Short mmCIF file of C-alpha atoms and ligand atoms in Angstrom, two decimals:
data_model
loop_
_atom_site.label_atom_id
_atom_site.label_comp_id
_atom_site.label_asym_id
_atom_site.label_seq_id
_atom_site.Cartn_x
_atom_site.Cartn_y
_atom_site.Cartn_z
CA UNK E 204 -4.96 -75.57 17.29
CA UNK E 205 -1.16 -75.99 18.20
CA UNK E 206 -0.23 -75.95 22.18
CA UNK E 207 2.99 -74.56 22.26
CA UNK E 208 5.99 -74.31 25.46
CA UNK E 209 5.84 -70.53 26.14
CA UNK E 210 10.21 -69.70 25.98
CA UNK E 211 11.14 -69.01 30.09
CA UNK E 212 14.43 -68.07 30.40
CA UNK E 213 16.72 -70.12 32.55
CA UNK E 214 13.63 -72.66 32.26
CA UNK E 215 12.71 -73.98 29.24
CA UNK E 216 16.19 -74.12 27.52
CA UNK E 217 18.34 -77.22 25.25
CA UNK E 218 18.14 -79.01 28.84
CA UNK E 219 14.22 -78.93 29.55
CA UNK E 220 12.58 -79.18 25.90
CA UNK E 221 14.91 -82.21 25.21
CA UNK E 222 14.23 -84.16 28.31
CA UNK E 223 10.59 -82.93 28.49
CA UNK E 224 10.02 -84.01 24.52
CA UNK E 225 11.60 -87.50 25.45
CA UNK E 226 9.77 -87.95 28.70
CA UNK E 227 6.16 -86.48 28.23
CA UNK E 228 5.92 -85.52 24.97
CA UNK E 229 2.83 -83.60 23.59
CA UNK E 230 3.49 -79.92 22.86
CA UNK E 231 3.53 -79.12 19.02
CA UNK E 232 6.23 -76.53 19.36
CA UNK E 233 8.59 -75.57 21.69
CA UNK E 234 9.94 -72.06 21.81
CA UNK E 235 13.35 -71.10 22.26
CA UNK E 236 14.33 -68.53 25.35
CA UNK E 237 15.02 -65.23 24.44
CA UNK E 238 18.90 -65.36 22.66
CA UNK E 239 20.02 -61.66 22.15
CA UNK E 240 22.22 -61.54 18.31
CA UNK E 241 24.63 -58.89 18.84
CA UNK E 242 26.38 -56.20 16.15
CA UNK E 243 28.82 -59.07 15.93
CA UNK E 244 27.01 -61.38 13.25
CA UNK E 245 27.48 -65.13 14.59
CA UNK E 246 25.94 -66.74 17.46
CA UNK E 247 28.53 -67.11 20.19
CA UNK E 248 29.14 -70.69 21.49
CA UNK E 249 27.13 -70.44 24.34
CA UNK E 250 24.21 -69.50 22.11
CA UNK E 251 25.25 -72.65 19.34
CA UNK E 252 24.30 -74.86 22.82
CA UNK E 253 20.58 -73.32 22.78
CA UNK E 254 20.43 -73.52 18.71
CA UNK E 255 21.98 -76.52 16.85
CA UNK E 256 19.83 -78.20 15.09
CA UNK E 257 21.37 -81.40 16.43
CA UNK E 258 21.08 -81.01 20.15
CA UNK E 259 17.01 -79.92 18.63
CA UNK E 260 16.73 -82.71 16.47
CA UNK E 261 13.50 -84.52 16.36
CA UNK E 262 11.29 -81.30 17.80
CA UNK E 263 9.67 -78.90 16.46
CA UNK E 264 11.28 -75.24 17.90
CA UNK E 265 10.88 -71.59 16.65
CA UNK E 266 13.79 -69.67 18.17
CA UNK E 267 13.05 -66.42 20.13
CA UNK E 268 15.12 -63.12 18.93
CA UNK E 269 15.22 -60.54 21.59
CA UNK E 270 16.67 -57.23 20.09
CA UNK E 271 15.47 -53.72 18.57
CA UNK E 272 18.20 -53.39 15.89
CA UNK E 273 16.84 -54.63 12.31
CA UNK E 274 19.91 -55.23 11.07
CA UNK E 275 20.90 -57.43 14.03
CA UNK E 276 17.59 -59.63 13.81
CA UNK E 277 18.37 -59.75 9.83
CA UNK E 278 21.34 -61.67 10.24
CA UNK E 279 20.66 -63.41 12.85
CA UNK E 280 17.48 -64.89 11.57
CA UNK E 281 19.35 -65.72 7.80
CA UNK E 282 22.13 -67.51 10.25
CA UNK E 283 19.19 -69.69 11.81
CA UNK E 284 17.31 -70.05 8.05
CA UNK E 285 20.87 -71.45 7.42
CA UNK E 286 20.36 -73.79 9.93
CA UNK E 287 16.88 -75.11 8.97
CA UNK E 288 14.86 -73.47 10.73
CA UNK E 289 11.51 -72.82 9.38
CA UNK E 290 10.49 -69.53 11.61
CA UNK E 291 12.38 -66.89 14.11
CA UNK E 292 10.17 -65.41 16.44
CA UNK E 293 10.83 -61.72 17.97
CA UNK E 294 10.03 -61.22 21.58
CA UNK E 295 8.19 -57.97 22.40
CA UNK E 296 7.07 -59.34 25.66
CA UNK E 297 10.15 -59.15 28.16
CA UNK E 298 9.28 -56.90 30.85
CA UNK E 299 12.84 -56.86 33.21
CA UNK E 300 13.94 -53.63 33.44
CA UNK E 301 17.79 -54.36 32.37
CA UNK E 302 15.87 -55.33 28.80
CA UNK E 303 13.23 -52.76 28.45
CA UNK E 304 15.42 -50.12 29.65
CA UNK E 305 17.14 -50.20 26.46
CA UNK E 306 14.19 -50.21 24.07
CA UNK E 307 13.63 -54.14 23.95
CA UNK E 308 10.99 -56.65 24.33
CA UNK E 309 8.16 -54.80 25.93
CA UNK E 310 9.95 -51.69 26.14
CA UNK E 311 10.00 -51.51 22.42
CA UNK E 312 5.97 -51.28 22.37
CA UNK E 313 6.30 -47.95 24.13
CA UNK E 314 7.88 -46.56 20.55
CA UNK E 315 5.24 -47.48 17.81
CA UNK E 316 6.62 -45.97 15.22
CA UNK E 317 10.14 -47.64 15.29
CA UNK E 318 8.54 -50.65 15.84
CA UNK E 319 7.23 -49.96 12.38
CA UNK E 320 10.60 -49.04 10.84
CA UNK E 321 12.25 -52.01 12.20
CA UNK E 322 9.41 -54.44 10.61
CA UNK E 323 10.02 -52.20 7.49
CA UNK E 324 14.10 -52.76 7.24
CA UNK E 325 13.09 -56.55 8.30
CA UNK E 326 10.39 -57.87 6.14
CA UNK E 327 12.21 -55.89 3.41
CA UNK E 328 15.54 -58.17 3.99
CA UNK E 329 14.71 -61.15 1.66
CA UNK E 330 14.14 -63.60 5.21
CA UNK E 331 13.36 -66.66 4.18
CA UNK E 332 11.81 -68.03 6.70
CA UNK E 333 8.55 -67.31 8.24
CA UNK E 334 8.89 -64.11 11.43
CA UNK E 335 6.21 -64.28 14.59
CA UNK E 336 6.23 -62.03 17.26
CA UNK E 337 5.46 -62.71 20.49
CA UNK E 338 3.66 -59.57 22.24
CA UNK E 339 1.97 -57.98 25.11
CA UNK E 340 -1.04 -55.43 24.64
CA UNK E 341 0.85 -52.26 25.98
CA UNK E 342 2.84 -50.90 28.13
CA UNK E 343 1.27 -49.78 30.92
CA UNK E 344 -2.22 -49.57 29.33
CA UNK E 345 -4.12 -52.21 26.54
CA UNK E 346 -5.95 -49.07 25.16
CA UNK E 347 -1.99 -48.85 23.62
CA UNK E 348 -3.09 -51.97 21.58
CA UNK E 349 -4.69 -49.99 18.69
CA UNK E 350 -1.76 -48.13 17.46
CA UNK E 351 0.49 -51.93 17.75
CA UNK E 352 -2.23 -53.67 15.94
CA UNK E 353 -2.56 -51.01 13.32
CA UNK E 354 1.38 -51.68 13.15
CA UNK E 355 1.37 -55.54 13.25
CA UNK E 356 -1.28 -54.94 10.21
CA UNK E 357 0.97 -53.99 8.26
CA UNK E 358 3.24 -56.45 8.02
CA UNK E 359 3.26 -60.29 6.80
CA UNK E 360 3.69 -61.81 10.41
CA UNK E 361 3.27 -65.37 9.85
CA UNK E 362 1.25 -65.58 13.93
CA UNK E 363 1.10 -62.92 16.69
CA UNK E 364 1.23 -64.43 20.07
CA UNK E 365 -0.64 -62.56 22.91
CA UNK E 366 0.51 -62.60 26.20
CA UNK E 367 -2.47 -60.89 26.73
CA UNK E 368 -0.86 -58.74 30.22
CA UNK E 369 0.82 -54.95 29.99
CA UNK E 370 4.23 -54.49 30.81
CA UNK E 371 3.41 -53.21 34.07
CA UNK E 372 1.41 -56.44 34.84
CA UNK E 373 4.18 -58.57 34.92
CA UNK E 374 2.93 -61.92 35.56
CA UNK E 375 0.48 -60.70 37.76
CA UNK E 376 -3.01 -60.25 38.04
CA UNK E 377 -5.37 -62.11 35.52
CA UNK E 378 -4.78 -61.70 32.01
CA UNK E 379 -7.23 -58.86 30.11
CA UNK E 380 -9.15 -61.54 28.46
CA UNK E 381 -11.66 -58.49 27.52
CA UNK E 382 -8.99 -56.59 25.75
CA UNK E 383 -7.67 -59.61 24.09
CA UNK E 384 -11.16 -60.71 22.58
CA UNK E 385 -11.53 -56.69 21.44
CA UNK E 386 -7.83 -57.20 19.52
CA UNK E 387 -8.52 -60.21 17.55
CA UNK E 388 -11.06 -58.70 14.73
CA UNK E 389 -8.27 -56.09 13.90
CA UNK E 390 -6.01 -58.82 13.01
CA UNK E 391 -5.64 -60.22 9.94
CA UNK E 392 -2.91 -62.93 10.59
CA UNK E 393 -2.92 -65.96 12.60
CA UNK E 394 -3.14 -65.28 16.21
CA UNK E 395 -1.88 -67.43 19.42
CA UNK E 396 -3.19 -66.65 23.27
CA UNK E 397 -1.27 -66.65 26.17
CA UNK E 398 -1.60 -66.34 29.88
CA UNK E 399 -2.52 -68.40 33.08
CA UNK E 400 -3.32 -71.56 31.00
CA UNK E 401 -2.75 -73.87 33.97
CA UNK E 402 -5.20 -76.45 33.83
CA UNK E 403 -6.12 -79.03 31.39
CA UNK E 404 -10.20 -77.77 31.42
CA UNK E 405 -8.88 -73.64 30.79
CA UNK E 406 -7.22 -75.25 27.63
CA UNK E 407 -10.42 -76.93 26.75
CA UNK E 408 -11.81 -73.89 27.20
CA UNK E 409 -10.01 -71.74 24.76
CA UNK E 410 -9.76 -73.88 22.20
CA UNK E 411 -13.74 -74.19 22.79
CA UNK E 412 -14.75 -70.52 23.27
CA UNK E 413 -11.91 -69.91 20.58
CA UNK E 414 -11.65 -72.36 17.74
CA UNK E 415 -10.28 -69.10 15.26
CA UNK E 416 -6.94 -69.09 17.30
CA UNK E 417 -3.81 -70.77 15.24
CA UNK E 418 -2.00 -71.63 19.31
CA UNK E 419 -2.27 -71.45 23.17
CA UNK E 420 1.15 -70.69 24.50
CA UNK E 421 1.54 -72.67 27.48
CA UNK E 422 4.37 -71.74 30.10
CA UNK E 423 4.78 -71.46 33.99
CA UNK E 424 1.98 -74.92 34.26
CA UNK E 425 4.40 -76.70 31.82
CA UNK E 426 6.76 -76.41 34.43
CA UNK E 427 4.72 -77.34 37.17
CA UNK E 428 2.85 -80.34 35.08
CA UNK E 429 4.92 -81.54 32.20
CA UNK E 430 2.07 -83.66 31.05
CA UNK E 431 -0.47 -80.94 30.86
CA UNK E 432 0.15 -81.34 26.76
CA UNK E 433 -0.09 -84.81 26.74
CA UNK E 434 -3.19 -84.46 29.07
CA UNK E 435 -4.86 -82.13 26.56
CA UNK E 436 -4.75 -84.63 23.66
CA UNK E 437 -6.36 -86.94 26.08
CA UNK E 438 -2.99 -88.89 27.18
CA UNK E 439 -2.04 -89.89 30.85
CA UNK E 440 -1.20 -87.40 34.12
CA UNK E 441 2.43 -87.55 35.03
CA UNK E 442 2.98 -90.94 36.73
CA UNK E 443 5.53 -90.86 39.41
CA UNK E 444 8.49 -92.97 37.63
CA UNK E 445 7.85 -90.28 34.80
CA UNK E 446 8.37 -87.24 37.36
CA UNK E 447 11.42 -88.81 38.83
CA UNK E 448 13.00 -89.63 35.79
CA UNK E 449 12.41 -85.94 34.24
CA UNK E 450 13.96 -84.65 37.51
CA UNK E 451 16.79 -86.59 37.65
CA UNK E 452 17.63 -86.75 34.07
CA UNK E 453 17.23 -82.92 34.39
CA UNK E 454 19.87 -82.80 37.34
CA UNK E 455 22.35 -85.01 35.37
CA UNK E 456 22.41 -82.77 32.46
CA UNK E 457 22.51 -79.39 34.41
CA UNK E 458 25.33 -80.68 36.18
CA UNK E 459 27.25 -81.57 32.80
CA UNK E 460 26.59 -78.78 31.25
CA UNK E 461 27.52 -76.43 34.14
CA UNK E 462 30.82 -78.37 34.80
CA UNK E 463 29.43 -79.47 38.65
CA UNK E 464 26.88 -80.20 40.94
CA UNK E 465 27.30 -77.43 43.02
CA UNK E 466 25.49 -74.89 40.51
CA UNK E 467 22.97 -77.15 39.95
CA UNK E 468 21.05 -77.54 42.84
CA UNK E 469 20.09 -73.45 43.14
CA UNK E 470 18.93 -74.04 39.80
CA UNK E 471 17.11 -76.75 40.47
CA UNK E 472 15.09 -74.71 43.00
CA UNK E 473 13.53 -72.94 40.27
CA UNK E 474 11.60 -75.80 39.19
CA UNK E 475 10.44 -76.89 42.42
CA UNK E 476 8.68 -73.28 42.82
CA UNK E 477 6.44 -74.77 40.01
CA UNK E 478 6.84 -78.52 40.26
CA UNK E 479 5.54 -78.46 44.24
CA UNK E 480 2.26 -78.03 43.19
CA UNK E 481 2.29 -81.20 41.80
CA UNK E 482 2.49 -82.73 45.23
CA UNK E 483 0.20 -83.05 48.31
CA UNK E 484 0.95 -81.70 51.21
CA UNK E 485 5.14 -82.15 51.83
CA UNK E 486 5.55 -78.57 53.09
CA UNK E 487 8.33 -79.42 55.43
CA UNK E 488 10.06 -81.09 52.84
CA UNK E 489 9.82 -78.36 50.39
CA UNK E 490 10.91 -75.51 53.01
CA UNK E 491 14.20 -78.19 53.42
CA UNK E 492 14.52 -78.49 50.05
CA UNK E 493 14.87 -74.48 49.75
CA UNK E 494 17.60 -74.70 52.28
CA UNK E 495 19.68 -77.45 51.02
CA UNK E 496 23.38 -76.57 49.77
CA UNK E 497 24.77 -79.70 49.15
CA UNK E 498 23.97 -82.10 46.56
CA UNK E 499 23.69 -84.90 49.13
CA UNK E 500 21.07 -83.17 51.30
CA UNK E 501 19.12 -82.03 48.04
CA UNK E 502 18.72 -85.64 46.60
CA UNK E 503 17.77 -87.02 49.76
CA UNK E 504 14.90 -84.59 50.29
CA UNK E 505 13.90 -85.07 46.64
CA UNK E 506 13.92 -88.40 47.06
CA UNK E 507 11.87 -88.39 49.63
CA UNK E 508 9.56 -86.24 47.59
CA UNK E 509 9.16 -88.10 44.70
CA UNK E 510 8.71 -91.18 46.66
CA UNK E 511 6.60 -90.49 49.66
CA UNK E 512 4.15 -87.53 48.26
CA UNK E 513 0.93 -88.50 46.88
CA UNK E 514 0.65 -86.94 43.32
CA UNK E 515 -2.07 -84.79 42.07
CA UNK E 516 -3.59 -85.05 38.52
CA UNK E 517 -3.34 -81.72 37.99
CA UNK E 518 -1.05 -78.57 40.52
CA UNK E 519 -3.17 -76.77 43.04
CA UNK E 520 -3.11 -73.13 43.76
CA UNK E 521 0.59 -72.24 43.71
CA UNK E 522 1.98 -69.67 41.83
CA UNK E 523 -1.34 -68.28 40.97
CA UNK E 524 -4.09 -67.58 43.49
CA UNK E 525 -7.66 -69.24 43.65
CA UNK E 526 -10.03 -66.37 42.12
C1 LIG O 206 11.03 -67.28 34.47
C2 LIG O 206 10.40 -66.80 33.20
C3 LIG O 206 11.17 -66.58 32.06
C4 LIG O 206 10.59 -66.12 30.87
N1 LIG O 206 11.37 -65.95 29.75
C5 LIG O 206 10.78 -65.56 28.56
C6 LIG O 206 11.53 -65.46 27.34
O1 LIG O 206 12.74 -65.76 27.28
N2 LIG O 206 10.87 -65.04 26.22
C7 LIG O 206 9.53 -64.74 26.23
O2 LIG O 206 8.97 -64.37 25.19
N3 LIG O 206 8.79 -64.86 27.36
C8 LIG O 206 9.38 -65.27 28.51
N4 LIG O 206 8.61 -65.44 29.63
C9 LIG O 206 7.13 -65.27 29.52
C10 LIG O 206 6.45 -66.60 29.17
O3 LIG O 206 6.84 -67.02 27.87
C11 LIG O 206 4.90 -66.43 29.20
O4 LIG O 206 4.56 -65.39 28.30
C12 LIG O 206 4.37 -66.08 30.58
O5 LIG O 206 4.95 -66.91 31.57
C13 LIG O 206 2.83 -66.22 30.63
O6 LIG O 206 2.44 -67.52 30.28
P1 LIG O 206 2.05 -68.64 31.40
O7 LIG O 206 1.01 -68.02 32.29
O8 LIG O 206 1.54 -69.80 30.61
O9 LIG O 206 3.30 -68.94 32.17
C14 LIG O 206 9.19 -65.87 30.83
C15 LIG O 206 8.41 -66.10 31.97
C16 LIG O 206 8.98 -66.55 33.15
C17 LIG O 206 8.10 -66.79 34.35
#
């Protein structure tokens, strides 16, 4: 069974999977974020930074297509065959408004039947590559998961990917595990689960209670424990050279890629809403580390960190609560 990195926008990009596949190692696959091909065919140069198979070389990555227009996804996904890649993926999962508002990623579930005429026009467009989809069960309910499986059916899919929430869950609440297990006899292709794996023993789990499943999808705890894949193949926990070399190699290539540091540490930030968990204790450090502005003040609370914190084998309650 694969373990994959779930795409994150703004998380998991060129910068991340190429530091993270360097430092720790260990997922089979590493997804993409979401890049959106336009009427224009040819990926812009901002989108060549996420895609060139040189910045990816020596991984393993699907990208992620996030659009409801077949003939948009068709090129798009010849351009990246092109490339080398061996499998797009479409993402039926986003659930911001700005995106579903205009019929994509989970606000394309909501309209079964197009969904169906856009698989038609695309599986019909000599691709020839393998196509996944990632997906939620519904919209607002996972009763809406008959008429999308009946759909997915259909169609040669190479694996469907579960984020097994609604739309209207967010990334809230605990994933319908119940409606999930009722979904998988009505598919015939290859099927990946995802949602709230955050500890090495809920993998275990999976791939125990599961061993049918093709992938777990691992996102938000890659973030917060970039050896959890390693971990699951029985490697090492994140030692704390490891976690200060990922952060600061991260930091050095954020701030060449955005042109200066000043960007970078509010990006930064984002990680730390993960990576904190990692840590004992530290909670007046982290609060300053929120606050800091200047590059200066930000590496001298990280250092502090990374240094003084004692590091946990695995993140505590953080972004999830305890059940
Ligand atoms: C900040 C953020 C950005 C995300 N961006 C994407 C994306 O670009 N494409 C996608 O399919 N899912 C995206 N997701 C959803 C994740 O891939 C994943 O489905 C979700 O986080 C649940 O998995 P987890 O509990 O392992 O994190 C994003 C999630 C987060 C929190």
């Amino acid at each position: 069974m694969k373990l994959t990195l779930a795409p994150m926008e703004s998380l998991t990009g060129i910068v991340f999977r190429r530091r993270h596949h360097e430092i720790f190692g260990g997922a089979d696959l590493y997804y993409t974020p979401f890049v959106t091909p336009t009427v224009k065919p040819e990926f812009t140069e901002r989108q060549m930074k996420e895609l060139s198979p040189e910045r990816n070389a020596g991984m393993s990555v699907v990208p992620q297509l996030l659009t409801r227009t077949p003939e948009n996804f068709i090129w798009a996904a010849k351009r990246l065959a092109e490339m080398g890649y061996p499998e797009v993926n479409l993402n039926l999962g986003c659930p911001m408004g700005t995106v579903t508002g205009k019929g994509k990623g989970s606000g394309f579930l909501r309209h079964p039947l197009e969904l169906e005429e856009f698989f038609e026009r695309v599986f019909d467009a000599g691709i020839p590559i393998r196509i996944s989809v990632k997906t939620r069960l519904g919209w607002a309910d996972d009763a809406e998961f008959e008429d999308l499986a009946r759909v997915y059916s259909r169609f040669p899919i190479s694996e469907l990917i579960i984020h097994a929430r609604v739309r209207k869950d967010f990334y809230k609440g605990s994933p319908r595990r119940a409606a999930f297990e009722a979904a998988l006899p009505r598919l015939p292709m290859p099927v990946g689960y995802n949602g709230d794996l955050r500890l090495v023993g809920e993998i275990r789990e999976m791939e125990s209670s599961h061993p049918g499943l093709s992938s777990l999808m691992i996102g938000r705890a890659a973030v917060a424990n970039p050896a959890i894949f390693r971990m699951a193949k029985g490697g090492a926990a994140a030692g704390r050279d490891e976690i200060t070399a990922f952060h600061d190699a991260l930091m050095a290539d954020y701030t060449a890629a955005f042109g200066s540091v000043g960007n970078t540490v509010g990006h930064m930030k984002q990680y730390w809403f993960y990576m904190k968990n990692l840590f004992e204790g530290g909670d007046r450090l982290f609060k300053a580390l929120l606050k800091a502005k200047r590059a200066s003040d930000y590496e001298e609370i990280v250092r502090r960190i990374t240094k003084e914190l004692p590091i946990r084998e695995e993140p505590a309650y953080g972004w999830w609560k305890p059940a």
